[in-house]
Amino acid sequence: MSDQPHCSATQRAATRSSHQTRVGSATCSRRTFARRLTGLALVATTGMAATGCASHQYGHMLASDDKDMVGSHAAGAATWNPLVDESVAKLLSRCPPSVQPAGFVPGEMMAPAIDGSVTPALSTGPATVCFIGLENRSAEELVDFKEQLYERIDSQINGAQTFRSISRRMVDAALRETRMRPDSLYLPENRSIFAAALGRQGTPVDYLLYGTITTGTTDRNKSTQRDYLLTLEMVNLHSGDYLKESAKIRKGYHKTRAGKWWNFGLFDQADG
């Protein structure tokens, strides 16, 4: 009988020791798990931050027959390139290929006159076009497209058989020399001074070319229609006469993909 309490106390001590051991092991396991979880969270956070900073971007080459991208917030290549192509083609088709005949070119064929004498043939040659600049009066910033539009227009003029354009560097130098703004060349006396400045550089001028970009915006709730207009004006430097041609492209902007069908769908419901 006297041994039972002793055994019970011993058993209770062993039980407490075993329980403390299990509690200690569980506490260590929880601490280890917490440390590992914290480490994983730190790694994940660091990885997300690194991914956000890197902002991976992928590129691919476009073939010549691939479609141009349609900008989601502003005009882009799909808008500007057709505008330039159409307006330049329409303008050059209306302008006379030569303004005044050039003089006799040595070595050219002689044309017989009525009395039988031989007279030199006249060489007309291509008309020279001075592209003054492209003015942006639209609701959008052209950013890097402005320079590209200038070069595209200039290249297409040079590509025509009956026209050739004057170097932009010469045009800028003549404007600086005469201290004139592009719009001041509408006055006859200013045109003469400007033409004389270019003539001293060996580049006679037949036409002055001005380009203007404008937009018209129509809002309907969360959708917008924007009309882009590129106008080219060709001024005859000798007579002051001018021709004007333009090209227009309409474009819709919407907050959702369904906006296109809601405003320009099957039932022509683009009303207020």
XYZ file of C-alpha atoms in Angstrom:
272
model
C 0.000 0.000 0.000
C 2.820 2.347 0.767
C 4.326 1.777 -2.677
C 1.248 2.950 -4.619
C 1.489 6.638 -3.857
C 5.123 6.491 -4.680
C 4.390 4.809 -8.016
C 1.598 7.220 -8.738
C 3.844 10.190 -8.093
C 6.500 8.688 -10.287
C 4.013 8.000 -13.027
C 2.594 11.492 -12.719
C 6.077 12.969 -12.984
C 6.819 10.833 -16.026
C 3.521 11.815 -17.573
C 4.216 15.497 -16.956
C 7.685 15.127 -18.402
C 6.318 13.342 -21.470
C 3.593 15.976 -21.880
C 6.135 18.816 -21.576
C 8.300 17.095 -24.140
C 5.385 16.836 -26.546
C 4.432 20.475 -25.907
C 8.029 21.532 -26.408
C 8.259 19.570 -29.636
C 4.967 21.034 -30.866
C 6.136 24.548 -29.959
C 9.413 24.009 -31.820
C 7.492 22.648 -34.801
C 5.183 25.665 -34.820
C 8.135 28.038 -34.573
C 9.960 26.220 -37.360
C 6.826 26.298 -39.517
C 6.330 29.992 -38.788
C 9.956 30.746 -39.738
C 9.627 28.767 -42.953
C 6.328 30.471 -43.786
C 7.897 33.863 -43.171
C 10.810 32.941 -45.400
C 8.508 31.792 -48.185
C 6.466 34.994 -47.917
C 9.649 37.059 -48.101
C 10.822 35.156 -51.167
C 7.422 35.551 -52.840
C 7.317 39.263 -52.045
C 10.829 39.763 -53.361
C 9.985 37.804 -56.500
C 6.848 39.846 -57.144
C 8.749 43.082 -56.604
C 11.481 41.961 -58.959
C 8.908 40.940 -61.549
C 7.134 44.272 -61.209
C 10.361 46.196 -61.649
C 11.497 44.124 -64.601
C 8.091 44.366 -66.398
C 8.946 41.798 -69.035
C 8.179 42.820 -72.620
C 8.269 40.731 -75.736
C 8.751 41.807 -79.345
C 8.396 40.294 -82.790
C 9.141 41.379 -86.322
C 6.328 42.473 -88.618
C 6.138 41.434 -92.246
C 5.412 44.042 -94.902
C 1.884 42.696 -95.369
C 1.026 42.615 -91.645
C -1.704 44.997 -90.553
C -0.814 48.106 -88.574
C -1.897 48.169 -84.946
C -4.964 50.245 -84.104
C -4.185 52.425 -81.087
C -6.493 52.033 -78.081
C -6.086 55.596 -76.760
C -4.805 57.691 -79.676
C -4.113 57.595 -83.390
C -1.257 55.439 -84.620
C 0.185 53.905 -87.748
C -3.203 52.547 -88.871
C -4.518 56.143 -88.900
C -1.625 58.347 -90.011
C -0.145 56.254 -92.828
C -3.352 56.022 -94.916
C -4.017 59.730 -94.345
C -0.603 60.665 -95.744
C -0.850 58.285 -98.700
C -4.290 59.507 -99.755
C -3.742 63.246 -99.289
C -0.364 63.314 -101.085
C -1.658 61.254 -104.014
C -4.724 63.491 -104.421
C -2.678 66.697 -104.235
C 0.076 65.704 -106.655
C -2.463 64.432 -109.171
C -4.024 67.911 -109.331
C -0.851 70.016 -109.434
C 0.694 70.799 -112.830
C 3.933 68.832 -113.211
C 5.879 71.923 -114.254
C 5.433 75.583 -113.446
C 7.630 77.172 -116.064
C 9.871 75.736 -118.791
C 13.571 75.570 -118.148
C 16.161 76.881 -120.575
C 17.988 75.077 -123.316
C 19.901 72.032 -122.194
C 23.112 71.490 -124.178
C 23.243 68.239 -126.117
C 19.458 67.852 -126.398
C 17.732 67.184 -129.718
C 16.931 70.131 -131.885
C 13.378 70.568 -133.142
C 12.927 71.818 -136.722
C 10.964 75.081 -136.992
C 8.377 75.943 -139.641
C 10.938 77.796 -141.770
C 13.259 74.805 -141.671
C 15.681 76.218 -139.096
C 16.605 74.203 -136.030
C 15.630 75.490 -132.575
C 16.573 74.006 -129.209
C 13.943 71.928 -127.448
C 12.728 73.083 -124.040
C 13.359 70.867 -121.035
C 10.560 71.160 -118.472
C 11.995 68.925 -115.736
C 10.354 68.189 -112.368
C 8.775 70.973 -110.321
C 10.509 71.755 -107.036
C 8.423 71.612 -103.846
C 9.448 73.302 -100.610
C 7.721 71.509 -97.723
C 7.489 74.178 -95.022
C 6.196 72.031 -92.191
C 3.380 70.121 -90.520
C 1.168 71.988 -88.053
C -0.695 70.037 -85.381
C -4.051 71.564 -84.435
C -5.565 68.324 -83.205
C -6.620 67.228 -79.728
C -3.729 64.750 -79.533
C 0.005 65.081 -79.159
C 1.840 63.608 -82.150
C 4.962 62.850 -80.094
C 7.396 60.987 -82.403
C 4.854 60.627 -85.201
C 5.237 64.269 -86.268
C 8.756 63.779 -87.597
C 7.810 60.491 -89.233
C 4.826 62.082 -90.996
C 7.082 64.843 -92.313
C 9.555 62.314 -93.688
C 6.798 60.170 -95.195
C 5.266 63.137 -97.032
C 8.681 64.325 -98.192
C 9.628 60.860 -99.460
C 6.417 60.478 -101.424
C 6.952 63.832 -103.123
C 10.459 62.798 -104.113
C 9.094 59.484 -105.340
C 6.868 61.213 -107.904
C 8.412 61.526 -111.360
C 7.272 65.113 -111.939
C 8.161 66.560 -108.523
C 11.167 66.777 -106.281
C 11.381 68.283 -102.818
C 14.002 70.619 -101.384
C 16.143 69.424 -98.505
C 14.665 70.246 -95.130
C 18.018 71.505 -93.906
C 18.088 74.075 -96.701
C 14.538 75.151 -95.901
C 15.346 75.627 -92.215
C 18.514 77.556 -93.104
C 16.560 79.879 -95.414
C 13.926 80.505 -92.725
C 16.634 81.377 -90.219
C 18.387 83.645 -92.708
C 15.227 85.551 -93.598
C 13.907 85.444 -89.981
C 10.454 84.479 -91.196
C 7.765 82.229 -89.836
C 6.156 79.675 -92.155
C 2.796 81.495 -92.156
C 4.452 84.791 -93.172
C 5.318 83.281 -96.572
C 1.745 83.842 -97.736
C 2.683 87.465 -98.437
C 4.110 87.942 -101.973
C 7.077 90.068 -100.875
C 8.037 87.545 -98.214
C 7.808 84.715 -100.724
C 10.186 86.571 -103.020
C 12.725 87.106 -100.237
C 12.481 83.468 -99.178
C 12.812 82.213 -102.766
C 15.870 84.431 -103.267
C 17.486 82.945 -100.158
C 16.937 79.422 -101.468
C 18.087 80.485 -104.928
C 21.423 81.552 -103.519
C 21.797 77.977 -102.297
C 21.188 76.756 -105.836
C 17.648 75.493 -105.188
C 14.930 77.377 -107.117
C 11.379 76.937 -105.771
C 8.136 76.334 -107.662
C 5.728 75.346 -104.891
C 5.369 75.836 -101.135
C 3.698 72.958 -99.279
C 1.932 73.287 -95.927
C 0.444 70.445 -93.882
C -2.176 70.723 -91.121
C -3.634 68.064 -88.826
C -7.015 68.659 -87.165
C -9.466 66.500 -85.223
C -13.160 66.598 -84.418
C -14.399 64.736 -81.323
C -17.914 63.449 -80.599
C -18.681 61.979 -77.160
C -21.527 59.615 -76.346
C -21.566 58.429 -72.755
C -18.426 56.281 -72.406
C -17.710 56.101 -76.138
C -15.934 58.622 -78.351
C -15.731 59.156 -82.093
C -12.751 61.131 -83.367
C -12.377 62.329 -86.963
C -8.777 62.829 -88.110
C -8.192 65.218 -91.010
C -4.861 65.778 -92.767
C -4.895 68.779 -95.105
C -2.122 69.608 -97.580
C -1.971 73.012 -99.248
C 0.281 73.649 -102.253
C 1.014 77.307 -103.069
C 2.403 78.347 -106.456
C 5.344 80.574 -105.581
C 5.171 82.458 -108.894
C 1.456 83.249 -109.059
C 0.214 82.788 -105.501
C -2.464 80.315 -106.624
C -2.973 77.335 -104.370
C -4.552 73.907 -104.317
C -5.782 72.113 -101.220
C -6.518 68.434 -100.679
C -7.358 66.489 -97.545
C -7.983 62.965 -96.304
C -10.145 61.898 -93.363
C -10.330 58.816 -91.159
C -12.957 58.248 -88.446
C -12.116 56.227 -85.367
C -14.074 55.023 -82.337
C -12.833 54.680 -78.760
C -14.728 52.652 -76.155
C -14.317 51.606 -72.523
C -15.385 48.021 -73.281
C -15.316 45.736 -76.303
C -19.103 45.861 -76.431
C -18.966 49.622 -77.032
C -18.195 49.120 -80.720
C -21.290 46.976 -81.254
C -23.503 49.177 -79.088
C -22.645 52.383 -80.962
C -21.910 51.073 -84.462
C -23.794 47.785 -84.491
C -26.296 46.178 -86.810
C -29.133 48.611 -86.088
C -27.267 51.870 -86.757
C -28.011 53.018 -83.234
C -25.271 55.713 -82.998
C -27.812 58.267 -81.808
C -27.772 60.351 -78.663
